[in-house]
Amino acid sequence: MVLLGVFGTFAFLGATGVYLSAITLLNYARSPNNFTTPFSLWMFLAHTVVGVLGTLPFLFFGVAHWLSARLRPNRIAVRLGVLLFLSGLAVCASGFALIQIEGLPRLRPDSVSRAVAYWLHILLPITAVWMYVAHRRAGPKIQWRLARVWGLGVGVFTLVMVGMHSRDPQKWYREGPKEGAKYFEPSMTRTADGKFIDADVLMMDDYCAKCHADAANDHFHSAHKFSSFNNPAYLFSVRETRKVGMEKVGSVKSSRWCAGCHDPVPFLSGAFDDPNFDDVNHKTAHAGITCTSCHAMTHVNGTFGNGAYTLEEPAHYPFARSTNTGLQWLNNQLVKAKPDFHKQTFLKPFHKTAEFCATCHKVSLPVELNHYKEFLRGQNHYDSFLLSGVSGHGVRSFYYPPKAKENCAACHMPLQASSDFGAKDFDGSGTAKIHNHRFPGSNTGLFTLLKDDPRYRQHAEGFQKTIDMHADYLRGVAPDGSDKKLRIDIFGLKPDADLGTDGLIAPLRPEMPKLVPGKSYIVEVVVRTLGVGHHFSQGTVDSNEIWVDFRAASGGVEIARNGATANPDDTGPVDPWSHFINVHMLDRDGNRINRRNPQDIFTPLYDKQIPPGGAAVLHYRLDVPATVAGPVEITTRLRYRKFDYEYMQLVHGGNVPPKLPIVEICEDRIILPVEGNDVPVASQSSPVKPAWQRWNDYGIGCLLEGGGKRGHFRQAETAFAKLLTLSEKDAVWNGHLNLARVYIEEGRLDEAARQLDAAGKCDPPAPPWSRTWFTALVNSETATRKEHLDAVIADLERLLDPNTQPRDRGFDFTKDYVIWNRLANQLFKRRQFEPVGSDARQGFVLRTVTAAERVLQLDAEDVTAHDLLAQCYAELTEVKMPDLVIAEATADELLAAASIIADKNQQGSHEHRAMYLAAAIPKLKGPKLPVERELIGKLRPVFHSTPNQELKSLVAASLAVLHRESHAIYKPDEIARSNSTRIYREKHPPANYAARERVIYPTTPGHRDSIVKTGNLP
């Protein structure tokens, strides 16, 4: 009976093992598709349970059989029997090793030891079968008929199941159905089946913590966990957004725009739409962004943000949601024994990309929210990162890292040692690590509010750890300064309070000029981004309080100050005359956006963010008193307080808010001697290394100051020219290259060309990609013949050639859509040199279309690309359009017509539908942008694939209209901006003054009074 049990167990394990191996092979062969199903998981469970239960009978029979047969005369049979028994033991041992039973030594999922155990478990049973056959030759004849029946049954079963599995892979990487959009718009979030997901499925963080304790603990103490109604700042703001929605349209649907990223659990489970939703006590109100919210995403719907992802209810292993302790334990062992499907379910390739983060860290404000315009730009970390030198995709950066950062996680999810089940040796250090799920950044304010909340008092220590981590991240902690995010440099001094270049004394240290009592100066201060991969600060730039604190003192007496807090203990509002590194955002009535009220966002008064690898030059007025008694110490500090003081006052009902941490990101100080004073001043040196970067950074700041064409070009030219006189090699090519930038901005193109030529002859030369780009810019502006444009096009195409990318540094400029835009523009210009109606002209138009459509793949909201495509498709419309009178068109009608045209299985002529679309699109009512984006997606493939020239031409007409409409939607409204800013500037002298092209910051009460009265410093 025991032997029959062993045979039965082996037959079952063999059958299920063959089936499971076939599914594994199918998954490998058809990757990234996955064909595992709940049936597969149940089969795996059965295989595991039967294997565990069958071990004892196998051991009993093996030992008993050895005891009874060990002395038999057929020694070959005995030896083979022993080897067979040992093989069986090895199969059992490898199986138990794969199960990963808690309390026993574990094999990490990606370790060599686990791979060895896995392949032993696969191959040893085959060896055991051979040994069994050899062993039985000495005994009774084997009943091969039973073996053949078993083999045939297993083979047929496996083939049938593989065939069935092949027809139904996991539906990952697919955007959710359009039919479900009505539950989620204006958010761009979708679910895989278009329906709601049970809230309990989305709130399984405790389940995740069983295997990922460190990651789960970090996540609990992160801003992601407190993104929803459990965030007091967000709670205040979203309540207003919902209230405004009810007042304007009688529903809270506009606030769905917030929910796709901030409140995924109540949103995707259907609770969020209830206008009476209890945002304090409802079980989903405090869920935040759960583990499942991110890890159950199956598709990134695009790079337009606003929650553009698809999420599905994840396929769990058996008993994942069971409340029975034993069954939960069994589930945990199953996951550890066969983690591949679990890993593929919850960690997909796109999770490791910047595009995944862009789903929520790129924002636009739809008309349903702002009731003004179809599209207003919000925060945008993604494009800022994509076009930077840090990512290795931007070709115009002033500085490049030795190696590009391939994604956001490279900075914001640093590795840390862990014993979590998913930990592995990512960096070759020999230590198992995970990615930090606290997401270090800058949000010290949120956790200060939370740690004082009675509901979270037991987590105060963990929140303080997060506060310290964010502060350390901003400041940098590496002894060599390699992880510093920004630096500030007291660079120079201009006598007579003049912003011109004459008389600039720089760089201070080694220059140590003596200040003249009674004289006025301009102190030139440079702030430079170092380890920041996007504009500083991006994100909630209207409520981030980042400013420079400038102070000058002599003999302990303060003689100049700009940037002080209202109170000595660093509480209260900041001096409103400070230089703030933020976006000063206004509503349409000329009021500041001061409470994170996105529904009112209208236009920025100014944007003083600093780009990655960029710099800003700040000018401070310093009046040296005639009675100054000793040397003057000048101190500058870059400070960061999350959140803005005014916002916190509103959040706390007008009361004095709690004291929030102020992080000293960086500082600089210098002591200058005073003429006629005998107090000695020690020699000082600047901490900025290498020293040539001080001139370079100053030039960059002058070039960028005031924005684009209004920069301080003369000062920038002087600074960059200074680099040519320095002995450091890198200084010289930077000087030539950056002088070329200045000359291009000023239209001095011949001089720019000479500088670019010189930059290429330096030792070392300027980066080839930079020279190629700026050379193409110069030549595109001076081109007068088609040969000139052909050369420009060749340069741009060389920059975009996948085979010429500097991969050794992780750079890939094929993602720089500014290059693609320039290429499209030059191709469109080039068509003008070919006869109208010629194939050559059409060829250049089609090449323009290809380049511009590549832009939209990278940034679907690019204004320039839509404008070019509208012109191209209009030129490709070769039939005369009939005058159709259409009063109004609905989204359903337009999409239905486009779907029929796009369906290759639809028979008959589609020309009349294409004519209808071209005439009806401008008559579309309601929010146009989502519909027009979908229409472009349907019609573009038709244009490129149909052999029907008449249909192609008519589809081109529709696409021309769609891109013209899109261009109008995305184009900023410059006219409407002027009235709002005028109203605000009249009411707020400090902001009015800061919005000037060139600002000399006041440092005394007299300075401020003079500006209020006269508009200028005395």
PDB file of C-alpha atoms in Angstrom, residues 684-872:
ATOM      1  CA  GLN A 684      39.963  83.367   2.525  1.00  0.00           C
ATOM      2  CA  SER A 685      39.264  80.886  -0.240  1.00  0.00           C
ATOM      3  CA  SER A 686      36.082  79.903  -2.010  1.00  0.00           C
ATOM      4  CA  PRO A 687      34.781  76.375  -1.436  1.00  0.00           C
ATOM      5  CA  VAL A 688      33.711  76.152  -5.101  1.00  0.00           C
ATOM      6  CA  LYS A 689      35.877  73.662  -6.964  1.00  0.00           C
ATOM      7  CA  PRO A 690      36.991  73.723  -9.719  1.00  0.00           C
ATOM      8  CA  ALA A 691      37.479  77.471  -9.538  1.00  0.00           C
ATOM      9  CA  TRP A 692      36.756  78.136 -13.251  1.00  0.00           C
ATOM     10  CA  GLN A 693      33.133  77.136 -12.674  1.00  0.00           C
ATOM     11  CA  ARG A 694      32.597  80.319 -10.676  1.00  0.00           C
ATOM     12  CA  TRP A 695      32.990  82.426 -13.826  1.00  0.00           C
ATOM     13  CA  ASN A 696      31.020  79.901 -15.837  1.00  0.00           C
ATOM     14  CA  ASP A 697      28.142  79.826 -13.354  1.00  0.00           C
ATOM     15  CA  TYR A 698      28.041  83.606 -13.207  1.00  0.00           C
ATOM     16  CA  GLY A 699      27.870  83.750 -16.988  1.00  0.00           C
ATOM     17  CA  ILE A 700      25.119  81.138 -17.073  1.00  0.00           C
ATOM     18  CA  GLY A 701      23.100  83.069 -14.526  1.00  0.00           C
ATOM     19  CA  CYS A 702      23.493  86.309 -16.479  1.00  0.00           C
ATOM     20  CA  LEU A 703      22.511  84.552 -19.709  1.00  0.00           C
ATOM     21  CA  LEU A 704      19.369  83.121 -18.149  1.00  0.00           C
ATOM     22  CA  GLU A 705      18.427  86.177 -16.100  1.00  0.00           C
ATOM     23  CA  GLY A 706      15.214  87.772 -17.174  1.00  0.00           C
ATOM     24  CA  GLY A 707      14.528  84.849 -19.490  1.00  0.00           C
ATOM     25  CA  GLY A 708      15.546  84.149 -23.049  1.00  0.00           C
ATOM     26  CA  LYS A 709      16.134  87.223 -25.211  1.00  0.00           C
ATOM     27  CA  ARG A 710      16.215  89.615 -22.237  1.00  0.00           C
ATOM     28  CA  GLY A 711      19.219  88.168 -20.434  1.00  0.00           C
ATOM     29  CA  HIS A 712      22.220  90.159 -19.336  1.00  0.00           C
ATOM     30  CA  PHE A 713      24.113  89.236 -22.466  1.00  0.00           C
ATOM     31  CA  ARG A 714      26.940  91.711 -22.027  1.00  0.00           C
ATOM     32  CA  GLN A 715      27.731  90.456 -18.537  1.00  0.00           C
ATOM     33  CA  ALA A 716      27.452  86.846 -19.725  1.00  0.00           C
ATOM     34  CA  GLU A 717      29.831  87.531 -22.608  1.00  0.00           C
ATOM     35  CA  THR A 718      32.376  89.088 -20.271  1.00  0.00           C
ATOM     36  CA  ALA A 719      32.182  86.130 -17.883  1.00  0.00           C
ATOM     37  CA  PHE A 720      32.545  83.493 -20.593  1.00  0.00           C
ATOM     38  CA  ALA A 721      35.389  85.401 -22.249  1.00  0.00           C
ATOM     39  CA  LYS A 722      37.200  85.323 -18.915  1.00  0.00           C
ATOM     40  CA  LEU A 723      37.240  81.514 -19.140  1.00  0.00           C
ATOM     41  CA  LEU A 724      39.442  81.745 -22.231  1.00  0.00           C
ATOM     42  CA  THR A 725      42.207  83.363 -20.158  1.00  0.00           C
ATOM     43  CA  LEU A 726      42.315  80.618 -17.530  1.00  0.00           C
ATOM     44  CA  SER A 727      44.822  77.791 -17.568  1.00  0.00           C
ATOM     45  CA  GLU A 728      42.320  75.028 -16.801  1.00  0.00           C
ATOM     46  CA  LYS A 729      41.522  73.066 -19.945  1.00  0.00           C
ATOM     47  CA  ASP A 730      37.826  72.519 -19.292  1.00  0.00           C
ATOM     48  CA  ALA A 731      37.427  76.259 -18.802  1.00  0.00           C
ATOM     49  CA  VAL A 732      38.493  77.039 -22.362  1.00  0.00           C
ATOM     50  CA  TRP A 733      36.057  74.887 -24.305  1.00  0.00           C
ATOM     51  CA  ASN A 734      33.231  75.933 -21.963  1.00  0.00           C
ATOM     52  CA  GLY A 735      34.134  79.552 -22.647  1.00  0.00           C
ATOM     53  CA  HIS A 736      34.004  79.122 -26.410  1.00  0.00           C
ATOM     54  CA  LEU A 737      30.816  77.077 -26.352  1.00  0.00           C
ATOM     55  CA  ASN A 738      28.969  79.413 -24.006  1.00  0.00           C
ATOM     56  CA  LEU A 739      30.068  82.485 -25.910  1.00  0.00           C
ATOM     57  CA  ALA A 740      28.446  80.839 -28.922  1.00  0.00           C
ATOM     58  CA  ARG A 741      25.226  80.532 -26.892  1.00  0.00           C
ATOM     59  CA  VAL A 742      25.313  84.256 -26.129  1.00  0.00           C
ATOM     60  CA  TYR A 743      25.980  85.219 -29.737  1.00  0.00           C
ATOM     61  CA  ILE A 744      23.172  82.971 -30.999  1.00  0.00           C
ATOM     62  CA  GLU A 745      20.749  84.664 -28.598  1.00  0.00           C
ATOM     63  CA  GLU A 746      21.913  88.078 -29.794  1.00  0.00           C
ATOM     64  CA  GLY A 747      21.838  87.119 -33.478  1.00  0.00           C
ATOM     65  CA  ARG A 748      25.621  87.484 -33.881  1.00  0.00           C
ATOM     66  CA  LEU A 749      25.745  84.289 -35.896  1.00  0.00           C
ATOM     67  CA  ASP A 750      29.125  84.681 -37.616  1.00  0.00           C
ATOM     68  CA  GLU A 751      30.790  85.175 -34.249  1.00  0.00           C
ATOM     69  CA  ALA A 752      28.887  82.175 -32.882  1.00  0.00           C
ATOM     70  CA  ALA A 753      30.189  80.024 -35.732  1.00  0.00           C
ATOM     71  CA  ARG A 754      33.770  81.070 -34.981  1.00  0.00           C
ATOM     72  CA  GLN A 755      33.376  80.219 -31.310  1.00  0.00           C
ATOM     73  CA  LEU A 756      31.940  76.802 -32.149  1.00  0.00           C
ATOM     74  CA  ASP A 757      34.875  76.131 -34.449  1.00  0.00           C
ATOM     75  CA  ALA A 758      37.280  77.119 -31.673  1.00  0.00           C
ATOM     76  CA  ALA A 759      35.406  74.936 -29.162  1.00  0.00           C
ATOM     77  CA  GLY A 760      36.060  71.933 -31.379  1.00  0.00           C
ATOM     78  CA  LYS A 761      39.793  72.650 -31.596  1.00  0.00           C
ATOM     79  CA  CYS A 762      40.378  72.871 -27.833  1.00  0.00           C
ATOM     80  CA  ASP A 763      42.169  70.201 -25.869  1.00  0.00           C
ATOM     81  CA  PRO A 764      39.906  68.678 -24.727  1.00  0.00           C
ATOM     82  CA  PRO A 765      37.237  69.820 -27.195  1.00  0.00           C
ATOM     83  CA  ALA A 766      33.645  70.660 -26.328  1.00  0.00           C
ATOM     84  CA  PRO A 767      31.282  67.646 -26.427  1.00  0.00           C
ATOM     85  CA  PRO A 768      30.511  66.749 -30.049  1.00  0.00           C
ATOM     86  CA  TRP A 769      26.763  66.709 -29.442  1.00  0.00           C
ATOM     87  CA  SER A 770      26.836  70.290 -28.140  1.00  0.00           C
ATOM     88  CA  ARG A 771      28.887  71.521 -31.101  1.00  0.00           C
ATOM     89  CA  THR A 772      26.631  69.721 -33.573  1.00  0.00           C
ATOM     90  CA  TRP A 773      23.464  71.144 -32.035  1.00  0.00           C
ATOM     91  CA  PHE A 774      24.612  74.762 -31.872  1.00  0.00           C
ATOM     92  CA  THR A 775      26.203  74.537 -35.304  1.00  0.00           C
ATOM     93  CA  ALA A 776      22.862  73.348 -36.657  1.00  0.00           C
ATOM     94  CA  LEU A 777      21.158  76.302 -34.944  1.00  0.00           C
ATOM     95  CA  VAL A 778      23.552  78.787 -36.507  1.00  0.00           C
ATOM     96  CA  ASN A 779      23.335  77.240 -39.950  1.00  0.00           C
ATOM     97  CA  SER A 780      19.553  76.996 -39.831  1.00  0.00           C
ATOM     98  CA  GLU A 781      19.363  80.753 -39.258  1.00  0.00           C
ATOM     99  CA  THR A 782      21.805  81.617 -42.039  1.00  0.00           C
ATOM    100  CA  ALA A 783      20.636  79.092 -44.645  1.00  0.00           C
ATOM    101  CA  THR A 784      19.734  80.629 -48.000  1.00  0.00           C
ATOM    102  CA  ARG A 785      20.017  77.614 -50.295  1.00  0.00           C
ATOM    103  CA  LYS A 786      18.725  74.083 -50.172  1.00  0.00           C
ATOM    104  CA  GLU A 787      22.288  72.772 -49.770  1.00  0.00           C
ATOM    105  CA  HIS A 788      22.557  74.766 -46.540  1.00  0.00           C
ATOM    106  CA  LEU A 789      19.372  73.235 -45.207  1.00  0.00           C
ATOM    107  CA  ASP A 790      20.506  69.770 -46.290  1.00  0.00           C
ATOM    108  CA  ALA A 791      23.608  70.231 -44.133  1.00  0.00           C
ATOM    109  CA  VAL A 792      21.506  71.337 -41.153  1.00  0.00           C
ATOM    110  CA  ILE A 793      19.168  68.371 -41.584  1.00  0.00           C
ATOM    111  CA  ALA A 794      22.137  65.998 -41.786  1.00  0.00           C
ATOM    112  CA  ASP A 795      23.550  67.397 -38.527  1.00  0.00           C
ATOM    113  CA  LEU A 796      20.220  67.017 -36.727  1.00  0.00           C
ATOM    114  CA  GLU A 797      19.673  63.514 -38.057  1.00  0.00           C
ATOM    115  CA  ARG A 798      23.161  62.577 -36.909  1.00  0.00           C
ATOM    116  CA  LEU A 799      22.252  63.761 -33.396  1.00  0.00           C
ATOM    117  CA  LEU A 800      19.164  61.552 -33.517  1.00  0.00           C
ATOM    118  CA  ASP A 801      20.827  58.492 -35.030  1.00  0.00           C
ATOM    119  CA  PRO A 802      20.509  55.616 -32.512  1.00  0.00           C
ATOM    120  CA  ASN A 803      23.885  54.283 -33.664  1.00  0.00           C
ATOM    121  CA  THR A 804      25.817  57.446 -32.780  1.00  0.00           C
ATOM    122  CA  GLN A 805      24.658  57.953 -29.202  1.00  0.00           C
ATOM    123  CA  PRO A 806      27.302  58.191 -26.419  1.00  0.00           C
ATOM    124  CA  ARG A 807      26.023  55.029 -24.718  1.00  0.00           C
ATOM    125  CA  ASP A 808      29.177  54.672 -22.616  1.00  0.00           C
ATOM    126  CA  ARG A 809      27.853  57.558 -20.518  1.00  0.00           C
ATOM    127  CA  GLY A 810      24.231  56.471 -20.670  1.00  0.00           C
ATOM    128  CA  PHE A 811      23.264  59.337 -22.997  1.00  0.00           C
ATOM    129  CA  ASP A 812      20.523  59.017 -25.600  1.00  0.00           C
ATOM    130  CA  PHE A 813      19.532  62.186 -27.429  1.00  0.00           C
ATOM    131  CA  THR A 814      16.853  60.434 -29.477  1.00  0.00           C
ATOM    132  CA  LYS A 815      14.456  61.399 -26.687  1.00  0.00           C
ATOM    133  CA  ASP A 816      15.188  65.114 -26.965  1.00  0.00           C
ATOM    134  CA  TYR A 817      12.028  66.332 -28.637  1.00  0.00           C
ATOM    135  CA  VAL A 818      13.491  69.818 -29.105  1.00  0.00           C
ATOM    136  CA  ILE A 819      15.899  68.295 -31.642  1.00  0.00           C
ATOM    137  CA  TRP A 820      13.006  66.499 -33.359  1.00  0.00           C
ATOM    138  CA  ASN A 821      11.077  69.769 -33.473  1.00  0.00           C
ATOM    139  CA  ARG A 822      14.003  71.587 -35.040  1.00  0.00           C
ATOM    140  CA  LEU A 823      14.430  68.775 -37.572  1.00  0.00           C
ATOM    141  CA  ALA A 824      10.741  68.927 -38.463  1.00  0.00           C
ATOM    142  CA  ASN A 825      10.981  72.694 -38.870  1.00  0.00           C
ATOM    143  CA  GLN A 826      14.009  72.461 -41.167  1.00  0.00           C
ATOM    144  CA  LEU A 827      12.434  69.713 -43.265  1.00  0.00           C
ATOM    145  CA  PHE A 828       9.329  71.850 -43.693  1.00  0.00           C
ATOM    146  CA  LYS A 829      11.489  74.793 -44.774  1.00  0.00           C
ATOM    147  CA  ARG A 830      13.387  72.544 -47.158  1.00  0.00           C
ATOM    148  CA  ARG A 831      10.199  71.644 -49.060  1.00  0.00           C
ATOM    149  CA  GLN A 832      10.014  75.262 -50.269  1.00  0.00           C
ATOM    150  CA  PHE A 833      12.946  74.612 -52.614  1.00  0.00           C
ATOM    151  CA  GLU A 834      10.994  71.936 -54.499  1.00  0.00           C
ATOM    152  CA  PRO A 835       8.260  72.539 -57.090  1.00  0.00           C
ATOM    153  CA  VAL A 836       4.680  72.617 -55.831  1.00  0.00           C
ATOM    154  CA  GLY A 837       3.020  69.258 -56.428  1.00  0.00           C
ATOM    155  CA  SER A 838       6.289  67.384 -56.973  1.00  0.00           C
ATOM    156  CA  ASP A 839       7.106  64.067 -55.352  1.00  0.00           C
ATOM    157  CA  ALA A 840      10.232  65.624 -53.852  1.00  0.00           C
ATOM    158  CA  ARG A 841       8.211  68.324 -52.114  1.00  0.00           C
ATOM    159  CA  GLN A 842       5.724  65.801 -50.783  1.00  0.00           C
ATOM    160  CA  GLY A 843       8.622  63.670 -49.583  1.00  0.00           C
ATOM    161  CA  PHE A 844       9.902  66.507 -47.401  1.00  0.00           C
ATOM    162  CA  VAL A 845       6.397  67.127 -46.053  1.00  0.00           C
ATOM    163  CA  LEU A 846       6.057  63.447 -45.120  1.00  0.00           C
ATOM    164  CA  ARG A 847       9.468  63.512 -43.441  1.00  0.00           C
ATOM    165  CA  THR A 848       8.290  66.564 -41.502  1.00  0.00           C
ATOM    166  CA  VAL A 849       5.228  64.607 -40.409  1.00  0.00           C
ATOM    167  CA  THR A 850       7.401  61.714 -39.211  1.00  0.00           C
ATOM    168  CA  ALA A 851       9.635  64.016 -37.155  1.00  0.00           C
ATOM    169  CA  ALA A 852       6.765  66.036 -35.670  1.00  0.00           C
ATOM    170  CA  GLU A 853       4.825  62.901 -34.781  1.00  0.00           C
ATOM    171  CA  ARG A 854       7.922  61.623 -33.002  1.00  0.00           C
ATOM    172  CA  VAL A 855       7.752  64.805 -30.918  1.00  0.00           C
ATOM    173  CA  LEU A 856       4.185  63.994 -29.926  1.00  0.00           C
ATOM    174  CA  GLN A 857       5.197  60.481 -28.909  1.00  0.00           C
ATOM    175  CA  LEU A 858       7.521  62.106 -26.403  1.00  0.00           C
ATOM    176  CA  ASP A 859       5.301  65.057 -25.495  1.00  0.00           C
ATOM    177  CA  ALA A 860       1.723  64.919 -26.769  1.00  0.00           C
ATOM    178  CA  GLU A 861       1.198  68.536 -25.693  1.00  0.00           C
ATOM    179  CA  ASP A 862       3.935  70.174 -27.743  1.00  0.00           C
ATOM    180  CA  VAL A 863       2.590  73.367 -29.335  1.00  0.00           C
ATOM    181  CA  THR A 864       5.200  73.611 -32.102  1.00  0.00           C
ATOM    182  CA  ALA A 865       4.667  70.049 -33.327  1.00  0.00           C
ATOM    183  CA  HIS A 866       0.890  70.468 -33.528  1.00  0.00           C
ATOM    184  CA  ASP A 867       1.346  73.675 -35.527  1.00  0.00           C
ATOM    185  CA  LEU A 868       3.705  71.999 -37.986  1.00  0.00           C
ATOM    186  CA  LEU A 869       1.451  68.976 -38.374  1.00  0.00           C
ATOM    187  CA  ALA A 870      -1.555  71.178 -39.041  1.00  0.00           C
ATOM    188  CA  GLN A 871       0.357  72.834 -41.887  1.00  0.00           C
ATOM    189  CA  CYS A 872       1.707  69.548 -43.220  1.00  0.00           C
TER     190      CYS A 872
END
